[in-house]
Amino acid sequence: MKAAPADPGRHYATRARETIARLLADQRRYLSAAAVYRLLGKRKPKVSLSTVYRTLEFLVETGIASKRIDDGGETTYVTCNAVHHHHAICSNCGRVEEIECAPVTAIANQLMARHSFKLNDHEMEFYGTCAACR
Amino acid sequence: MKAAPADPGRHYATRARETIARLLADQRRYLSAAAVYRLLGKRKPKVSLSTVYRTLEFLVETGIASKRIDDGGETTYVTCNAVHHHHAICSNCGRVEEIECAPVTAIANQLMARHSFKLNDHEMEFYGTCAACR
DNA sequence: ATCTCTGCAAATGTTTTGCAGACAA
DNA sequence: TTGTCTGCAAAACATTTGCAGAGAT
């Protein structure tokens, strides 16, 4: 009897993915592919930089992480849930906190109405010092 | 008698800078260095891509323009005034409109207070369709 | 068995830089 | 004259990709 063929289009659970997802979840701050690669460096079976790139993009597509391009033009990733929200980034420890979006949307709508601009989407980020670092 | 030496640390007004500043002011939308270089291409005395890069950065430092890194990781520039404000970007024509910041600051402060996060700075952008394109 | 994932090395695309000559003041 | 700008070509980086073999189901 023939073995069932692999489910087409399906994603595999691999060591690299688990490792990187866990690392990102532990850190809770924006990390570049290079940074992840560096932090991974100590673990026994190495993961290549290409795989780090591919995995981070995979996590974003899956909704497990979100990405952001920092001032230096480097793409950075952080663990977060899929529902729309904003990020408060601590300038001291780098920790990222999720912020609810509703109040932001409200203001955005008011402002755009004034400009006769039909709003489709918005982005917002907060920078400062988190409770733990004050 | 000796001619007066050039004022040290001073900036020169050159053809390249005037040309690029005018182009950016006419366009009022985010343009990459490559895009500016392309648009410049038709004019008689050519400006090199390096100079475009240097000039755009110069305009930002001078407060005549602001930059933003788009989704593809490309750095883009737009003419704008120096006081803090936000940008509404039309998805159709690319036109950028300046939005006052006060209402955004108010909401930001309220939100951050709830999270015991000391707010230092924020960023916000609006995407949609401008009045002319509706 | 089959289809996906990974590593490696090479390719890409953007932005930066060193240097000598052109240009503004 | 003096210091700043510019063009050119090379360098520096971050990110992507082709391919063959390893791994997951």
PDB file of N, CA, C and O in Angstrom, chain A residues 1 9 71 78 92 106 116-117 123 125 129 133:
ATOM      1  N   MET A   1       0.828  -1.211   0.000  1.00  0.00           N
ATOM      2  CA  MET A   1       0.000   0.000   0.000  1.00  0.00           C
ATOM      3  C   MET A   1       0.857   1.253   0.000  1.00  0.00           C
ATOM      4  O   MET A   1       1.840   1.359   0.736  1.00  0.00           O
ATOM      5  N   GLY A   9       1.445  22.478  -0.265  1.00  0.00           N
ATOM      6  CA  GLY A   9       1.276  23.847   0.213  1.00  0.00           C
ATOM      7  C   GLY A   9       1.353  23.991   1.716  1.00  0.00           C
ATOM      8  O   GLY A   9       1.232  25.070   2.251  1.00  0.00           O
ATOM      9  N   ASP A  71      15.743  53.330  11.619  1.00  0.00           N
ATOM     10  CA  ASP A  71      16.302  54.546  11.028  1.00  0.00           C
ATOM     11  C   ASP A  71      17.467  54.261  10.090  1.00  0.00           C
ATOM     12  O   ASP A  71      17.707  54.982   9.134  1.00  0.00           O
ATOM     13  N   VAL A  78       9.638  41.736  15.520  1.00  0.00           N
ATOM     14  CA  VAL A  78       9.274  41.526  16.916  1.00  0.00           C
ATOM     15  C   VAL A  78       8.053  40.611  16.980  1.00  0.00           C
ATOM     16  O   VAL A  78       7.224  40.603  16.070  1.00  0.00           O
ATOM     17  N   ASN A  92      15.340  52.781  26.230  1.00  0.00           N
ATOM     18  CA  ASN A  92      16.380  52.289  27.122  1.00  0.00           C
ATOM     19  C   ASN A  92      16.620  50.795  26.962  1.00  0.00           C
ATOM     20  O   ASN A  92      17.735  50.368  26.670  1.00  0.00           O
ATOM     21  N   ALA A 106      -9.864  56.806  16.179  1.00  0.00           N
ATOM     22  CA  ALA A 106     -10.839  57.886  16.372  1.00  0.00           C
ATOM     23  C   ALA A 106     -10.240  59.223  15.953  1.00  0.00           C
ATOM     24  O   ALA A 106     -10.825  59.968  15.164  1.00  0.00           O
ATOM     25  N   SER A 116     -10.696  66.400   4.056  1.00  0.00           N
ATOM     26  CA  SER A 116     -11.410  65.683   2.986  1.00  0.00           C
ATOM     27  C   SER A 116     -10.524  64.580   2.404  1.00  0.00           C
ATOM     28  O   SER A 116     -10.420  64.404   1.202  1.00  0.00           O
ATOM     29  N   PHE A 117      -9.882  63.866   3.294  1.00  0.00           N
ATOM     30  CA  PHE A 117      -8.997  62.782   2.890  1.00  0.00           C
ATOM     31  C   PHE A 117      -9.685  61.485   3.312  1.00  0.00           C
ATOM     32  O   PHE A 117     -10.071  61.332   4.469  1.00  0.00           O
ATOM     33  N   GLU A 123      -0.556  54.388  10.560  1.00  0.00           N
ATOM     34  CA  GLU A 123       0.524  53.743  11.305  1.00  0.00           C
ATOM     35  C   GLU A 123       0.941  54.678  12.412  1.00  0.00           C
ATOM     36  O   GLU A 123       0.991  55.892  12.209  1.00  0.00           O
ATOM     37  N   GLU A 125       3.633  54.964  16.053  1.00  0.00           N
ATOM     38  CA  GLU A 125       4.603  54.371  16.966  1.00  0.00           C
ATOM     39  C   GLU A 125       4.932  55.351  18.083  1.00  0.00           C
ATOM     40  O   GLU A 125       4.962  56.558  17.864  1.00  0.00           O
ATOM     41  N   THR A 129      10.234  55.857  27.595  1.00  0.00           N
ATOM     42  CA  THR A 129      10.820  54.980  28.600  1.00  0.00           C
ATOM     43  C   THR A 129       9.719  54.150  29.244  1.00  0.00           C
ATOM     44  O   THR A 129       8.723  54.703  29.710  1.00  0.00           O
ATOM     45  N   CYS A 133      11.903  50.877  33.297  1.00  0.00           N
ATOM     46  CA  CYS A 133      13.158  51.623  33.131  1.00  0.00           C
ATOM     47  C   CYS A 133      13.123  53.036  33.724  1.00  0.00           C
ATOM     48  O   CYS A 133      14.140  53.721  33.734  1.00  0.00           O
TER      49      CYS A 133
END
